[in-house]
PDB file of N, CA, C and O in Angstrom:
ATOM      1  N   PHE A 253       1.569   2.428  -7.195  1.00  0.00           N
ATOM      2  CA  PHE A 253       1.823   2.595  -8.621  1.00  0.00           C
ATOM      3  C   PHE A 253       3.302   2.467  -8.976  1.00  0.00           C
ATOM      4  O   PHE A 253       3.659   2.544 -10.135  1.00  0.00           O
ATOM      5  N   THR A 254       4.131   2.294  -7.973  1.00  0.00           N
ATOM      6  CA  THR A 254       5.569   2.249  -8.200  1.00  0.00           C
ATOM      7  C   THR A 254       5.945   1.195  -9.228  1.00  0.00           C
ATOM      8  O   THR A 254       6.749   1.457 -10.118  1.00  0.00           O
ATOM      9  N   GLU A 255       5.350   0.012  -9.123  1.00  0.00           N
ATOM     10  CA  GLU A 255       5.689  -1.055 -10.065  1.00  0.00           C
ATOM     11  C   GLU A 255       5.231  -0.713 -11.480  1.00  0.00           C
ATOM     12  O   GLU A 255       5.911  -1.032 -12.456  1.00  0.00           O
ATOM     13  N   HIS A 256       4.103  -0.023 -11.611  1.00  0.00           N
ATOM     14  CA  HIS A 256       3.611   0.349 -12.940  1.00  0.00           C
ATOM     15  C   HIS A 256       4.536   1.380 -13.580  1.00  0.00           C
ATOM     16  O   HIS A 256       4.866   1.278 -14.765  1.00  0.00           O
ATOM     17  N   VAL A 257       4.925   2.355 -12.783  1.00  0.00           N
ATOM     18  CA  VAL A 257       5.834   3.390 -13.288  1.00  0.00           C
ATOM     19  C   VAL A 257       7.153   2.761 -13.706  1.00  0.00           C
ATOM     20  O   VAL A 257       7.675   3.056 -14.782  1.00  0.00           O
ATOM     21  N   GLU A 258       7.692   1.902 -12.872  1.00  0.00           N
ATOM     22  CA  GLU A 258       8.971   1.260 -13.188  1.00  0.00           C
ATOM     23  C   GLU A 258       8.866   0.398 -14.435  1.00  0.00           C
ATOM     24  O   GLU A 258       9.767   0.389 -15.275  1.00  0.00           O
ATOM     25  N   MET A 259       7.764  -0.317 -14.592  1.00  0.00           N
ATOM     26  CA  MET A 259       7.567  -1.156 -15.769  1.00  0.00           C
ATOM     27  C   MET A 259       7.562  -0.300 -17.038  1.00  0.00           C
ATOM     28  O   MET A 259       8.236  -0.633 -18.010  1.00  0.00           O
ATOM     29  N   LEU A 260       6.834   0.809 -17.001  1.00  0.00           N
ATOM     30  CA  LEU A 260       6.785   1.691 -18.175  1.00  0.00           C
ATOM     31  C   LEU A 260       8.130   2.362 -18.422  1.00  0.00           C
ATOM     32  O   LEU A 260       8.569   2.498 -19.564  1.00  0.00           O
ATOM     33  N   ARG A 261       8.807   2.783 -17.352  1.00  0.00           N
ATOM     34  CA  ARG A 261      10.117   3.426 -17.494  1.00  0.00           C
ATOM     35  C   ARG A 261      11.120   2.446 -18.101  1.00  0.00           C
ATOM     36  O   ARG A 261      11.848   2.776 -19.033  1.00  0.00           O
ATOM     37  N   ALA A 262      11.139   1.230 -17.575  1.00  0.00           N
ATOM     38  CA  ALA A 262      12.078   0.225 -18.073  1.00  0.00           C
ATOM     39  C   ALA A 262      11.824  -0.115 -19.535  1.00  0.00           C
ATOM     40  O   ALA A 262      12.768  -0.416 -20.278  1.00  0.00           O
ATOM     41  N   ALA A 263      10.582  -0.046 -19.958  1.00  0.00           N
ATOM     42  CA  ALA A 263      10.227  -0.352 -21.347  1.00  0.00           C
ATOM     43  C   ALA A 263      10.523   0.807 -22.300  1.00  0.00           C
ATOM     44  O   ALA A 263      10.460   0.644 -23.506  1.00  0.00           O
ATOM     45  N   GLY A 264      10.813   1.986 -21.732  1.00  0.00           N
ATOM     46  CA  GLY A 264      11.057   3.148 -22.577  1.00  0.00           C
ATOM     47  C   GLY A 264       9.795   3.924 -22.904  1.00  0.00           C
ATOM     48  O   GLY A 264       9.804   4.804 -23.764  1.00  0.00           O
ATOM     49  N   GLY A 265       8.720   3.626 -22.193  1.00  0.00           N
ATOM     50  CA  GLY A 265       7.453   4.296 -22.455  1.00  0.00           C
ATOM     51  C   GLY A 265       7.137   5.416 -21.486  1.00  0.00           C
ATOM     52  O   GLY A 265       6.045   5.968 -21.523  1.00  0.00           O
ATOM     53  N   LEU A 266       8.069   5.757 -20.622  1.00  0.00           N
ATOM     54  CA  LEU A 266       7.841   6.800 -19.626  1.00  0.00           C
ATOM     55  C   LEU A 266       9.186   7.399 -19.247  1.00  0.00           C
ATOM     56  O   LEU A 266      10.182   6.679 -19.145  1.00  0.00           O
ATOM     57  N   THR A 267       9.215   8.688 -19.061  1.00  0.00           N
ATOM     58  CA  THR A 267      10.420   9.366 -18.592  1.00  0.00           C
ATOM     59  C   THR A 267      10.089  10.080 -17.299  1.00  0.00           C
ATOM     60  O   THR A 267       9.103  10.815 -17.222  1.00  0.00           O
ATOM     61  N   VAL A 268      10.893   9.859 -16.287  1.00  0.00           N
ATOM     62  CA  VAL A 268      10.706  10.528 -14.999  1.00  0.00           C
ATOM     63  C   VAL A 268      11.456  11.847 -15.032  1.00  0.00           C
ATOM     64  O   VAL A 268      12.625  11.894 -15.421  1.00  0.00           O
ATOM     65  N   VAL A 269      10.758  12.915 -14.651  1.00  0.00           N
ATOM     66  CA  VAL A 269      11.380  14.241 -14.586  1.00  0.00           C
ATOM     67  C   VAL A 269      11.385  14.705 -13.131  1.00  0.00           C
ATOM     68  O   VAL A 269      10.535  14.311 -12.340  1.00  0.00           O
ATOM     69  N   ARG A 270      12.360  15.551 -12.798  1.00  0.00           N
ATOM     70  CA  ARG A 270      12.535  15.976 -11.410  1.00  0.00           C
ATOM     71  C   ARG A 270      11.840  17.281 -11.056  1.00  0.00           C
ATOM     72  O   ARG A 270      11.565  17.539  -9.904  1.00  0.00           O
ATOM     73  N   ASP A 271      11.599  18.111 -12.053  1.00  0.00           N
ATOM     74  CA  ASP A 271      11.011  19.405 -11.739  1.00  0.00           C
ATOM     75  C   ASP A 271      10.324  19.983 -12.977  1.00  0.00           C
ATOM     76  O   ASP A 271      10.336  19.377 -14.050  1.00  0.00           O
ATOM     77  N   ALA A 272       9.729  21.148 -12.798  1.00  0.00           N
ATOM     78  CA  ALA A 272       8.962  21.772 -13.881  1.00  0.00           C
ATOM     79  C   ALA A 272       9.834  22.104 -15.085  1.00  0.00           C
ATOM     80  O   ALA A 272       9.403  21.936 -16.236  1.00  0.00           O
ATOM     81  N   ALA A 273      11.052  22.544 -14.842  1.00  0.00           N
ATOM     82  CA  ALA A 273      11.948  22.887 -15.948  1.00  0.00           C
ATOM     83  C   ALA A 273      12.293  21.650 -16.773  1.00  0.00           C
ATOM     84  O   ALA A 273      12.306  21.689 -18.012  1.00  0.00           O
ATOM     85  N   GLU A 274      12.559  20.551 -16.091  1.00  0.00           N
ATOM     86  CA  GLU A 274      12.865  19.318 -16.802  1.00  0.00           C
ATOM     87  C   GLU A 274      11.643  18.810 -17.559  1.00  0.00           C
ATOM     88  O   GLU A 274      11.751  18.318 -18.684  1.00  0.00           O
ATOM     89  N   LEU A 275      10.469  18.954 -16.959  1.00  0.00           N
ATOM     90  CA  LEU A 275       9.233  18.573 -17.641  1.00  0.00           C
ATOM     91  C   LEU A 275       9.034  19.407 -18.898  1.00  0.00           C
ATOM     92  O   LEU A 275       8.730  18.870 -19.972  1.00  0.00           O
ATOM     93  N   ALA A 276       9.223  20.703 -18.782  1.00  0.00           N
ATOM     94  CA  ALA A 276       9.069  21.588 -19.943  1.00  0.00           C
ATOM     95  C   ALA A 276      10.043  21.200 -21.056  1.00  0.00           C
ATOM     96  O   ALA A 276       9.674  21.168 -22.233  1.00  0.00           O
ATOM     97  N   GLY A 277      11.269  20.893 -20.684  1.00  0.00           N
ATOM     98  CA  GLY A 277      12.255  20.483 -21.679  1.00  0.00           C
ATOM     99  C   GLY A 277      11.870  19.190 -22.363  1.00  0.00           C
ATOM    100  O   GLY A 277      12.011  19.050 -23.586  1.00  0.00           O
ATOM    101  N   TRP A 278      11.365  18.236 -21.595  1.00  0.00           N
ATOM    102  CA  TRP A 278      10.984  16.945 -22.167  1.00  0.00           C
ATOM    103  C   TRP A 278       9.763  17.089 -23.067  1.00  0.00           C
ATOM    104  O   TRP A 278       9.702  16.478 -24.133  1.00  0.00           O
ATOM    105  N   VAL A 279       8.804  17.909 -22.657  1.00  0.00           N
ATOM    106  CA  VAL A 279       7.632  18.154 -23.503  1.00  0.00           C
ATOM    107  C   VAL A 279       8.079  18.782 -24.822  1.00  0.00           C
ATOM    108  O   VAL A 279       7.601  18.411 -25.897  1.00  0.00           O
ATOM    109  N   ASP A 280       9.027  19.703 -24.756  1.00  0.00           N
ATOM    110  CA  ASP A 280       9.548  20.340 -25.968  1.00  0.00           C
ATOM    111  C   ASP A 280      10.185  19.294 -26.897  1.00  0.00           C
ATOM    112  O   ASP A 280       9.949  19.304 -28.107  1.00  0.00           O
ATOM    113  N   VAL A 281      10.963  18.396 -26.315  1.00  0.00           N
ATOM    114  CA  VAL A 281      11.580  17.330 -27.107  1.00  0.00           C
ATOM    115  C   VAL A 281      10.499  16.515 -27.816  1.00  0.00           C
ATOM    116  O   VAL A 281      10.593  16.238 -29.017  1.00  0.00           O
ATOM    117  N   LEU A 282       9.479  16.122 -27.072  1.00  0.00           N
ATOM    118  CA  LEU A 282       8.431  15.286 -27.661  1.00  0.00           C
ATOM    119  C   LEU A 282       7.622  16.031 -28.716  1.00  0.00           C
ATOM    120  O   LEU A 282       7.204  15.436 -29.718  1.00  0.00           O
ATOM    121  N   LEU A 283       7.393  17.316 -28.505  1.00  0.00           N
ATOM    122  CA  LEU A 283       6.657  18.090 -29.501  1.00  0.00           C
ATOM    123  C   LEU A 283       7.450  18.237 -30.793  1.00  0.00           C
ATOM    124  O   LEU A 283       6.878  18.284 -31.881  1.00  0.00           O
ATOM    125  N   ARG A 284       8.751  18.292 -30.684  1.00  0.00           N
ATOM    126  CA  ARG A 284       9.605  18.495 -31.859  1.00  0.00           C
ATOM    127  C   ARG A 284      10.028  17.200 -32.551  1.00  0.00           C
ATOM    128  O   ARG A 284      10.523  17.236 -33.679  1.00  0.00           O
ATOM    129  N   ASP A 285       9.870  16.073 -31.869  1.00  0.00           N
ATOM    130  CA  ASP A 285      10.389  14.816 -32.406  1.00  0.00           C
ATOM    131  C   ASP A 285       9.292  13.754 -32.496  1.00  0.00           C
ATOM    132  O   ASP A 285       9.095  12.969 -31.570  1.00  0.00           O
ATOM    133  N   PRO A 286       8.585  13.714 -33.616  1.00  0.00           N
ATOM    134  CA  PRO A 286       7.502  12.738 -33.747  1.00  0.00           C
ATOM    135  C   PRO A 286       7.987  11.296 -33.659  1.00  0.00           C
ATOM    136  O   PRO A 286       7.263  10.431 -33.173  1.00  0.00           O
ATOM    137  N   ARG A 287       9.204  11.023 -34.080  1.00  0.00           N
ATOM    138  CA  ARG A 287       9.721   9.656 -33.977  1.00  0.00           C
ATOM    139  C   ARG A 287       9.879   9.246 -32.512  1.00  0.00           C
ATOM    140  O   ARG A 287       9.591   8.106 -32.149  1.00  0.00           O
ATOM    141  N   GLN A 288      10.358  10.169 -31.693  1.00  0.00           N
ATOM    142  CA  GLN A 288      10.504   9.888 -30.257  1.00  0.00           C
ATOM    143  C   GLN A 288       9.134   9.649 -29.622  1.00  0.00           C
ATOM    144  O   GLN A 288       8.969   8.719 -28.839  1.00  0.00           O
ATOM    145  N   ARG A 289       8.159  10.493 -29.962  1.00  0.00           N
ATOM    146  CA  ARG A 289       6.795  10.302 -29.453  1.00  0.00           C
ATOM    147  C   ARG A 289       6.262   8.942 -29.846  1.00  0.00           C
ATOM    148  O   ARG A 289       5.699   8.216 -29.028  1.00  0.00           O
ATOM    149  N   GLN A 290       6.434   8.595 -31.115  1.00  0.00           N
ATOM    150  CA  GLN A 290       5.950   7.317 -31.624  1.00  0.00           C
ATOM    151  C   GLN A 290       6.636   6.152 -30.911  1.00  0.00           C
ATOM    152  O   GLN A 290       5.982   5.194 -30.496  1.00  0.00           O
ATOM    153  N   ALA A 291       7.940   6.243 -30.757  1.00  0.00           N
ATOM    154  CA  ALA A 291       8.688   5.162 -30.107  1.00  0.00           C
ATOM    155  C   ALA A 291       8.254   4.989 -28.657  1.00  0.00           C
ATOM    156  O   ALA A 291       8.067   3.854 -28.189  1.00  0.00           O
ATOM    157  N   MET A 292       8.074   6.088 -27.942  1.00  0.00           N
ATOM    158  CA  MET A 292       7.642   5.995 -26.554  1.00  0.00           C
ATOM    159  C   MET A 292       6.234   5.427 -26.463  1.00  0.00           C
ATOM    160  O   MET A 292       5.948   4.597 -25.599  1.00  0.00           O
ATOM    161  N   GLY A 293       5.358   5.874 -27.338  1.00  0.00           N
ATOM    162  CA  GLY A 293       3.990   5.363 -27.345  1.00  0.00           C
ATOM    163  C   GLY A 293       3.943   3.869 -27.633  1.00  0.00           C
ATOM    164  O   GLY A 293       3.231   3.122 -26.969  1.00  0.00           O
ATOM    165  N   GLU A 294       4.720   3.435 -28.602  1.00  0.00           N
ATOM    166  CA  GLU A 294       4.760   2.019 -28.945  1.00  0.00           C
ATOM    167  C   GLU A 294       5.361   1.196 -27.800  1.00  0.00           C
ATOM    168  O   GLU A 294       4.886   0.100 -27.499  1.00  0.00           O
ATOM    169  N   ALA A 295       6.407   1.724 -27.165  1.00  0.00           N
ATOM    170  CA  ALA A 295       7.028   1.019 -26.044  1.00  0.00           C
ATOM    171  C   ALA A 295       6.046   0.883 -24.883  1.00  0.00           C
ATOM    172  O   ALA A 295       5.932  -0.183 -24.266  1.00  0.00           O
ATOM    173  N   ALA A 296       5.329   1.958 -24.581  1.00  0.00           N
ATOM    174  CA  ALA A 296       4.346   1.925 -23.497  1.00  0.00           C
ATOM    175  C   ALA A 296       3.221   0.941 -23.833  1.00  0.00           C
ATOM    176  O   ALA A 296       2.807   0.145 -22.987  1.00  0.00           O
ATOM    177  N   HIS A 297       2.753   0.992 -25.062  1.00  0.00           N
ATOM    178  CA  HIS A 297       1.680   0.095 -25.482  1.00  0.00           C
ATOM    179  C   HIS A 297       2.111  -1.368 -25.362  1.00  0.00           C
ATOM    180  O   HIS A 297       1.368  -2.207 -24.837  1.00  0.00           O
ATOM    181  N   ALA A 298       3.310  -1.682 -25.842  1.00  0.00           N
ATOM    182  CA  ALA A 298       3.801  -3.054 -25.774  1.00  0.00           C
ATOM    183  C   ALA A 298       3.943  -3.516 -24.326  1.00  0.00           C
ATOM    184  O   ALA A 298       3.597  -4.649 -23.992  1.00  0.00           O
ATOM    185  N   ALA A 299       4.433  -2.632 -23.461  1.00  0.00           N
ATOM    186  CA  ALA A 299       4.602  -2.984 -22.056  1.00  0.00           C
ATOM    187  C   ALA A 299       3.250  -3.264 -21.406  1.00  0.00           C
ATOM    188  O   ALA A 299       3.098  -4.222 -20.652  1.00  0.00           O
ATOM    189  N   VAL A 300       2.275  -2.434 -21.708  1.00  0.00           N
ATOM    190  CA  VAL A 300       0.940  -2.623 -21.135  1.00  0.00           C
ATOM    191  C   VAL A 300       0.296  -3.889 -21.688  1.00  0.00           C
ATOM    192  O   VAL A 300      -0.364  -4.626 -20.952  1.00  0.00           O
ATOM    193  N   GLN A 301       0.494  -4.166 -22.958  1.00  0.00           N
ATOM    194  CA  GLN A 301      -0.061  -5.390 -23.548  1.00  0.00           C
ATOM    195  C   GLN A 301       0.478  -6.628 -22.841  1.00  0.00           C
ATOM    196  O   GLN A 301      -0.226  -7.627 -22.709  1.00  0.00           O
ATOM    197  N   ARG A 302       1.739  -6.554 -22.401  1.00  0.00           N
ATOM    198  CA  ARG A 302       2.323  -7.691 -21.681  1.00  0.00           C
ATOM    199  C   ARG A 302       1.749  -7.816 -20.273  1.00  0.00           C
ATOM    200  O   ARG A 302       1.948  -8.825 -19.610  1.00  0.00           O
ATOM    201  N   GLN A 303       1.053  -6.793 -19.824  1.00  0.00           N
ATOM    202  CA  GLN A 303       0.467  -6.767 -18.483  1.00  0.00           C
ATOM    203  C   GLN A 303      -1.046  -6.685 -18.600  1.00  0.00           C
ATOM    204  O   GLN A 303      -1.669  -5.716 -18.186  1.00  0.00           O
ATOM    205  N   GLU A 304      -1.665  -7.707 -19.156  1.00  0.00           N
ATOM    206  CA  GLU A 304      -3.094  -7.681 -19.445  1.00  0.00           C
ATOM    207  C   GLU A 304      -3.950  -7.332 -18.230  1.00  0.00           C
ATOM    208  O   GLU A 304      -5.008  -6.735 -18.366  1.00  0.00           O
ATOM    209  N   ASP A 305      -3.490  -7.691 -17.050  1.00  0.00           N
ATOM    210  CA  ASP A 305      -4.280  -7.427 -15.845  1.00  0.00           C
ATOM    211  C   ASP A 305      -3.948  -6.082 -15.210  1.00  0.00           C
ATOM    212  O   ASP A 305      -4.429  -5.761 -14.129  1.00  0.00           O
ATOM    213  N   LEU A 306      -3.159  -5.254 -15.885  1.00  0.00           N
ATOM    214  CA  LEU A 306      -2.765  -3.960 -15.330  1.00  0.00           C
ATOM    215  C   LEU A 306      -3.957  -3.070 -14.967  1.00  0.00           C
ATOM    216  O   LEU A 306      -3.981  -2.509 -13.869  1.00  0.00           O
ATOM    217  N   PRO A 307      -4.972  -2.935 -15.818  1.00  0.00           N
ATOM    218  CA  PRO A 307      -6.113  -2.096 -15.422  1.00  0.00           C
ATOM    219  C   PRO A 307      -6.783  -2.596 -14.136  1.00  0.00           C
ATOM    220  O   PRO A 307      -7.129  -1.796 -13.268  1.00  0.00           O
ATOM    221  N   HIS A 308      -6.910  -3.909 -14.011  1.00  0.00           N
ATOM    222  CA  HIS A 308      -7.523  -4.464 -12.804  1.00  0.00           C
ATOM    223  C   HIS A 308      -6.659  -4.175 -11.574  1.00  0.00           C
ATOM    224  O   HIS A 308      -7.165  -3.767 -10.531  1.00  0.00           O
ATOM    225  N   ARG A 309      -5.350  -4.382 -11.698  1.00  0.00           N
ATOM    226  CA  ARG A 309      -4.453  -4.124 -10.563  1.00  0.00           C
ATOM    227  C   ARG A 309      -4.424  -2.645 -10.202  1.00  0.00           C
ATOM    228  O   ARG A 309      -4.390  -2.287  -9.029  1.00  0.00           O
ATOM    229  N   THR A 310      -4.474  -1.769 -11.219  1.00  0.00           N
ATOM    230  CA  THR A 310      -4.489  -0.331 -10.954  1.00  0.00           C
ATOM    231  C   THR A 310      -5.768   0.058 -10.222  1.00  0.00           C
ATOM    232  O   THR A 310      -5.724   0.807  -9.244  1.00  0.00           O
ATOM    233  N   ALA A 311      -6.904  -0.443 -10.684  1.00  0.00           N
ATOM    234  CA  ALA A 311      -8.172  -0.146 -10.025  1.00  0.00           C
ATOM    235  C   ALA A 311      -8.170  -0.662  -8.590  1.00  0.00           C
ATOM    236  O   ALA A 311      -8.628   0.028  -7.667  1.00  0.00           O
ATOM    237  N   ALA A 312      -7.643  -1.847  -8.379  1.00  0.00           N
ATOM    238  CA  ALA A 312      -7.579  -2.401  -7.027  1.00  0.00           C
ATOM    239  C   ALA A 312      -6.693  -1.545  -6.128  1.00  0.00           C
ATOM    240  O   ALA A 312      -7.048  -1.297  -4.957  1.00  0.00           O
ATOM    241  N   ALA A 313      -5.591  -1.065  -6.656  1.00  0.00           N
ATOM    242  CA  ALA A 313      -4.697  -0.199  -5.871  1.00  0.00           C
ATOM    243  C   ALA A 313      -5.400   1.110  -5.508  1.00  0.00           C
ATOM    244  O   ALA A 313      -5.283   1.599  -4.382  1.00  0.00           O
ATOM    245  N   LEU A 314      -6.136   1.675  -6.469  1.00  0.00           N
ATOM    246  CA  LEU A 314      -6.875   2.916  -6.190  1.00  0.00           C
ATOM    247  C   LEU A 314      -7.954   2.690  -5.131  1.00  0.00           C
ATOM    248  O   LEU A 314      -8.116   3.509  -4.214  1.00  0.00           O
ATOM    249  N   LEU A 315      -8.665   1.599  -5.257  1.00  0.00           N
ATOM    250  CA  LEU A 315      -9.707   1.295  -4.258  1.00  0.00           C
ATOM    251  C   LEU A 315      -9.104   1.086  -2.887  1.00  0.00           C
ATOM    252  O   LEU A 315      -9.669   1.544  -1.869  1.00  0.00           O
ATOM    253  N   GLU A 316      -7.954   0.464  -2.830  1.00  0.00           N
ATOM    254  CA  GLU A 316      -7.279   0.261  -1.546  1.00  0.00           C
ATOM    255  C   GLU A 316      -6.854   1.599  -0.929  1.00  0.00           C
ATOM    256  O   GLU A 316      -6.983   1.809   0.263  1.00  0.00           O
ATOM    257  N   LEU A 317      -6.373   2.506  -1.769  1.00  0.00           N
ATOM    258  CA  LEU A 317      -5.975   3.823  -1.279  1.00  0.00           C
ATOM    259  C   LEU A 317      -7.172   4.622  -0.765  1.00  0.00           C
ATOM    260  O   LEU A 317      -7.039   5.402   0.180  1.00  0.00           O
ATOM    261  N   MET A 318      -8.322   4.429  -1.388  1.00  0.00           N
ATOM    262  CA  MET A 318      -9.510   5.186  -0.999  1.00  0.00           C
ATOM    263  C   MET A 318     -10.226   4.579   0.210  1.00  0.00           C
ATOM    264  O   MET A 318     -11.077   5.213   0.815  1.00  0.00           O
ATOM    265  N   ALA A 319      -9.890   3.335   0.551  1.00  0.00           N
ATOM    266  CA  ALA A 319     -10.560   2.662   1.671  1.00  0.00           C
ATOM    267  C   ALA A 319     -10.121   3.219   3.020  1.00  0.00           C
ATOM    268  O   ALA A 319      -9.174   3.843   3.214  1.00  0.00           O
TER     269      ALA A 319
END
């Protein structure tokens, strides 16, 4: 999933946090800032739209991990 995470992060649709405190802080930011939530959602959506085969590749990666 590394490439998927990096693609979303680079597009601005995902933020990587290091620990629970950082996660809590980021969730607080998103709860308080609807524009930030909207921008991240739109960025993630646009990035995924550019990767039409992403669901197939994700499913294949999961199946490979379970094999």
